[in-house]
XYZ file of C-alpha atoms in Angstrom:
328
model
C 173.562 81.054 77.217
C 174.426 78.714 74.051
C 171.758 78.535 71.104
C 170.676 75.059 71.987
C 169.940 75.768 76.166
C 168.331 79.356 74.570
C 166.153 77.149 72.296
C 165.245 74.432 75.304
C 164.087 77.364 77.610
C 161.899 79.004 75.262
C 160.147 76.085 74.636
C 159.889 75.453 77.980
C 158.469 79.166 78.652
C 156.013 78.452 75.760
C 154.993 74.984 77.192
C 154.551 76.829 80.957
C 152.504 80.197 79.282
C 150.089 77.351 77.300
C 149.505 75.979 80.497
C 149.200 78.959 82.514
C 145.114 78.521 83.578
C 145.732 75.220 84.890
C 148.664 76.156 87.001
C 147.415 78.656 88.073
C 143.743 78.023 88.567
C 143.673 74.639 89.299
C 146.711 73.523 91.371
C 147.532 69.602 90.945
C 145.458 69.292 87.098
C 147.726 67.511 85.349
C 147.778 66.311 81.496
C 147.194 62.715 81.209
C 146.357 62.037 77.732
C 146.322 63.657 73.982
C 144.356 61.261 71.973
C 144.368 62.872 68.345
C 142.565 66.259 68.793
C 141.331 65.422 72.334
C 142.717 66.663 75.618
C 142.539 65.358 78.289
C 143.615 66.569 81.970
C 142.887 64.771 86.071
C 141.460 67.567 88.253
C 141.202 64.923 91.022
C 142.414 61.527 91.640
C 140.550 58.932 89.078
C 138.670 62.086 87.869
C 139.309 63.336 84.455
C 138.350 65.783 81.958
C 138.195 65.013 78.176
C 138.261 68.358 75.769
C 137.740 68.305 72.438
C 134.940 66.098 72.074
C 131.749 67.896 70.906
C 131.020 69.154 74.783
C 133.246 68.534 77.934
C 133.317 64.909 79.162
C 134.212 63.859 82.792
C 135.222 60.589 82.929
C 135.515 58.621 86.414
C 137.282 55.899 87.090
C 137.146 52.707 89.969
C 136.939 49.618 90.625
C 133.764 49.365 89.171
C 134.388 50.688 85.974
C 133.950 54.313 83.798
C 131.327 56.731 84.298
C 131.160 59.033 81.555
C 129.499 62.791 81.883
C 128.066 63.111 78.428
C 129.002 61.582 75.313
C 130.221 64.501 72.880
C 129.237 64.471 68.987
C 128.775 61.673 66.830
C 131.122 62.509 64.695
C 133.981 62.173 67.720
C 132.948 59.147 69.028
C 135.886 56.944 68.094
C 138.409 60.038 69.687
C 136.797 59.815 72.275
C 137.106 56.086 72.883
C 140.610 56.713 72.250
C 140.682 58.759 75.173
C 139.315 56.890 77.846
C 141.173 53.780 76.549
C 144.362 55.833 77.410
C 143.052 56.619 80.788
C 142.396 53.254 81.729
C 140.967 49.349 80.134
C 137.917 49.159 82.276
C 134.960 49.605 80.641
C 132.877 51.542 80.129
C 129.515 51.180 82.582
C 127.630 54.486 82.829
C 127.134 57.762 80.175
C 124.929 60.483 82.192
C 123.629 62.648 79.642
C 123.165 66.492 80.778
C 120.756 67.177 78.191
C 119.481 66.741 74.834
C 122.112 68.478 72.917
C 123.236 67.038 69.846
C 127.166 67.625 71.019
C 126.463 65.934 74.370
C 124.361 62.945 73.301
C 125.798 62.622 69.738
C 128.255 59.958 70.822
C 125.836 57.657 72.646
C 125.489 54.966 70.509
C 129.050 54.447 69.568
C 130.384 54.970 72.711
C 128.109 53.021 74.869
C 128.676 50.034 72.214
C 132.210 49.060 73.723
C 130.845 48.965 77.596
C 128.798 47.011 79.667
C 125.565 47.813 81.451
C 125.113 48.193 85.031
C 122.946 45.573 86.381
C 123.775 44.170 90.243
C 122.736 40.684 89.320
C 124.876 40.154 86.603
C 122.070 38.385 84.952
C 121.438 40.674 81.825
C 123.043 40.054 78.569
C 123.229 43.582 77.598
C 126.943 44.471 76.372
C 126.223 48.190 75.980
C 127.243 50.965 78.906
C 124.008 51.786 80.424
C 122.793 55.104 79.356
C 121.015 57.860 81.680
C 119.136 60.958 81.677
C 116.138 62.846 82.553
C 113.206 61.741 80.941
C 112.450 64.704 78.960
C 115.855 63.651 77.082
C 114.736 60.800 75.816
C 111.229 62.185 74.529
C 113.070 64.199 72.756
C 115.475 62.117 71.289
C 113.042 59.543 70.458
C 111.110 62.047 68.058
C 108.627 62.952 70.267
C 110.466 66.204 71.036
C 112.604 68.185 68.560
C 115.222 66.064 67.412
C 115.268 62.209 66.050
C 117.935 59.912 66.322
C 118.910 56.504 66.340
C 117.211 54.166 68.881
C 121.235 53.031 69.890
C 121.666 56.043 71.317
C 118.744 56.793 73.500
C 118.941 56.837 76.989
C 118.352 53.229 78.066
C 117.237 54.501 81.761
C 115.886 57.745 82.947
C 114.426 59.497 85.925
C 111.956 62.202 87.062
C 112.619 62.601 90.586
C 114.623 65.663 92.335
C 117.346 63.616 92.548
C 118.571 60.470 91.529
C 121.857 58.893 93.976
C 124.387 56.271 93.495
C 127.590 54.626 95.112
C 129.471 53.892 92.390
C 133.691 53.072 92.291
C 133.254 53.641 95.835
C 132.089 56.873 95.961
C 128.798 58.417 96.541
C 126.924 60.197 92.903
C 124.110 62.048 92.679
C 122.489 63.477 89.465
C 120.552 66.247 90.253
C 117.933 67.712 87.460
C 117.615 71.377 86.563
C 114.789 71.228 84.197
C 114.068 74.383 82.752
C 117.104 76.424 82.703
C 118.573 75.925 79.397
C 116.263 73.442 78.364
C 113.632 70.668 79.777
C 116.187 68.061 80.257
C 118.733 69.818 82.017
C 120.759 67.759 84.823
C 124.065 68.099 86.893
C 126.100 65.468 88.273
C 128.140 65.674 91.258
C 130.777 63.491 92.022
C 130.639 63.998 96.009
C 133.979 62.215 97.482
C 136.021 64.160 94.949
C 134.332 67.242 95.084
C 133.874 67.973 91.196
C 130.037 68.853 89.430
C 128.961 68.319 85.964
C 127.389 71.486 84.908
C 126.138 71.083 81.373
C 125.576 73.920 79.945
C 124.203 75.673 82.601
C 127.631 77.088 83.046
C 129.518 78.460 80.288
C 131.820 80.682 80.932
C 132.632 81.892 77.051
C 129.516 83.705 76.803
C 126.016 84.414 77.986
C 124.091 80.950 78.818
C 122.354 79.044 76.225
C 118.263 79.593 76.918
C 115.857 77.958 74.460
C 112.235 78.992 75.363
C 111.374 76.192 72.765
C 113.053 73.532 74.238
C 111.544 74.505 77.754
C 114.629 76.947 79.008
C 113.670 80.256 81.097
C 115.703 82.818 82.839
C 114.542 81.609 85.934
C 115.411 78.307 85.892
C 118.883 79.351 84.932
C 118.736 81.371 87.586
C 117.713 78.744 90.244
C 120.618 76.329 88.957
C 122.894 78.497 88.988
C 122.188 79.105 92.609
C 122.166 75.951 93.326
C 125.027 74.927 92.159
C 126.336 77.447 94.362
C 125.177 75.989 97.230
C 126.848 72.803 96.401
C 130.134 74.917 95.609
C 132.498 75.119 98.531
C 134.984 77.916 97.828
C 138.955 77.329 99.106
C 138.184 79.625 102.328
C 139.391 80.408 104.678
C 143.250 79.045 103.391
C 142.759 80.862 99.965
C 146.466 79.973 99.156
C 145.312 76.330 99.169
C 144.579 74.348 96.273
C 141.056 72.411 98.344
C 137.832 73.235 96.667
C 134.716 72.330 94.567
C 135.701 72.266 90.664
C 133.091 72.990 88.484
C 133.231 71.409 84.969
C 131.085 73.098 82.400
C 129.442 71.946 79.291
C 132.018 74.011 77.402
C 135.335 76.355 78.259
C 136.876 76.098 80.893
C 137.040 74.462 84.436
C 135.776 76.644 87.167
C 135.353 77.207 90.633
C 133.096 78.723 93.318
C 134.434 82.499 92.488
C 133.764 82.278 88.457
C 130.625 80.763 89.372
C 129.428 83.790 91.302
C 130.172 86.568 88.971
C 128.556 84.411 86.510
C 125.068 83.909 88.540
C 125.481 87.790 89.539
C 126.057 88.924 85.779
C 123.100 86.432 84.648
C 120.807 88.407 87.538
C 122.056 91.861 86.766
C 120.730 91.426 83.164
C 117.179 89.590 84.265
C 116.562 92.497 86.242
C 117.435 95.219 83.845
C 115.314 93.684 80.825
C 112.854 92.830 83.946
C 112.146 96.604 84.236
C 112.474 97.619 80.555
C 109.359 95.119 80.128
C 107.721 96.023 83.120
C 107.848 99.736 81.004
C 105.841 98.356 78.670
C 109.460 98.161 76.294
C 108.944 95.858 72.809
C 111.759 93.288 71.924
C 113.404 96.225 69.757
C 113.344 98.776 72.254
C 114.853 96.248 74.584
C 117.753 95.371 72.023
C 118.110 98.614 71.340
C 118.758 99.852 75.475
C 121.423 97.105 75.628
C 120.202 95.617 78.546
C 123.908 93.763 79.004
C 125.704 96.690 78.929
C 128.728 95.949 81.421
C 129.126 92.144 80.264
C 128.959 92.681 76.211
C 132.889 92.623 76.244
C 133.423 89.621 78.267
C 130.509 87.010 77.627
C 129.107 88.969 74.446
C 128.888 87.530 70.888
C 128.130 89.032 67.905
C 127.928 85.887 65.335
C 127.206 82.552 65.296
C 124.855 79.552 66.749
C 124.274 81.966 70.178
C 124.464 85.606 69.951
C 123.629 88.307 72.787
C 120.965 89.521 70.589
C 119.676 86.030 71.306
C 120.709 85.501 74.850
C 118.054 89.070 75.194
C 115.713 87.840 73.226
C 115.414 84.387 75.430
C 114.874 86.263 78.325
C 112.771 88.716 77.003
C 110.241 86.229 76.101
C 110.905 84.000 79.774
C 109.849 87.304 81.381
C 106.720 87.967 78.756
C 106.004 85.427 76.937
C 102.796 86.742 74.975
C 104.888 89.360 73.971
C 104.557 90.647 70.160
C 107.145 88.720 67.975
C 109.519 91.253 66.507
């Protein structure tokens, strides 16, 4: 082999190795877009997925326009735009916000600027992308929660119901709220015809799930998303081999599938139940800590520093399971 074909096929091999978890996780996901430090890769026809921005965006695409999963940061906004520009030039018409997050709702008002509102009469004059959540997202955006930000990027619509159900680009959506698990404003969005959910960050697969008592999260209602987005997870059974099943895009990391998604729900239960019986004991917050409770998972989902920490991830569930306990 000459220097130069030596030189072609290692890059090659290096290209193929960076892009082993997508060929061999998810089949047909191809890249379809790099705009500046944003990736972004179709896991279905018309469905993408935009990384990079703050939190994971889906983006879908029809006739009828571009519904966006989540916003990202503020500070990636324009990115962002880039992105979705180099998917496709129809606008913008929809941004379903998960939850409150900064990173998932920090790009509302910038991003919502260049669309166009949804409105079947055609009558309105609005030229911003119509903006939706559950309501507790917008009380808390609008200052009446924990954070307070710009009116232009509150959610311009929001609902309370179970469910809330669209046909949109020909397809049936519903947005389906979790409220409770990792915070009071917590919603998933499944795209139905292509088979793809919207977690949030119910799912994250790079460590233990994000629960903030304060903002209205509970190890329960983590616990009762996570199964039920397993029962709206179809796993590729019985023709394993086969590339046909649910895709599960979380807030952050990774996209998933119905197997990930089980070990996940079965490592979050694991854990309840063991701090469940150390408090049941009669244990304090340092004697739970101190037991290590996620003995097991530490390796895989534990972290040590930073804005979430398994001393945290205990701690939130601790005080789910008692929540007059004595503060440590």
């Amino acid at each position: 082999m000459n220097p130069m074909s030596a030189a072609r096929w290692l890059i090659a091999l290096a290209v193929l190795l960076a892009a082993g978890p997508w060929v061999h996780g998810l089949g047909a996901q191809q890249p379809a877009a790099d705009a500046g430090a944003l990736e972004t890769i179709e896991i279905r026809p018309n469905v993408y997925v935009i990384f990079g921005a703050g939190s994971n965006i889906t983006a879908h695409v029809g006739e009828d326009g571009v519904i966006l999963v989540d916003s990202g940061s503020a500070a990636m906004a324009e990115p962002l735009l880039a992105a979705v520009q180099a998917i496709t030039d129809s606008r913008i018409r929809l941004i379903i916000n998960t939850s409150a997050d900064a990173d998932h709702v920090g790009g509302n008002a910038g991003v919502s600027a260049v669309g166009l509102e949804i409105n079947p009469d055609n009558f309105s004059d609005e030229t911003r992308a119509t903006v939706l959540a559950h309501e507790n997202v917008l009380l808390r955006m609008s200052g009446s929660g924990d954070t307070d930000t710009p009116v232009e990027a509150w959610p311009t619509e929001t609902y309370t119901s179970r469910t809330r159900t669209m046909y949109l680009n020909n397809a049936p959506l519903q947005i389906l709220r979790e409220v409770g698990a990792h915070s009071d404003g917590d919603s998933i969005v499944f795209f139905r015809q292509a088979d793809v959910i919207a977690t949030g960050d119910i799912l994250d697969l790079r460590h233990f799930p994000v629960i903030d008592p304060a903002l209205g999260g509970s190890i329960q209602g983590e616990l009762d998303a996570l199964n039920q987005l397993l029962e709206l997870t179809i796993p590729s059974m019985p023709l394993v081999l086969k590339p046909g099943r649910t895709l599960l895009v979380p807030g952050h990391g990774r996209v998933s599938d119905y197997a990930e998604l089980v070990e996940y729900r079965d490592m979050v239960t694991i854990i309840r139940d063991n701090i469940q019986a150390l408090v049941d004991q009669g244990h304090t917050l340092a004697q739970v800590r101190a037991a290590n409770p996620t003995a097991g998972y530490r390796g895989r989902y534990g972290v040590e520093s930073g804005p979430w920490t398994t001393d945290m991830f205990v701690e939130a569930i601790y005080t789910s399971l008692k929540p007059s306990m004595e503060k440590p």
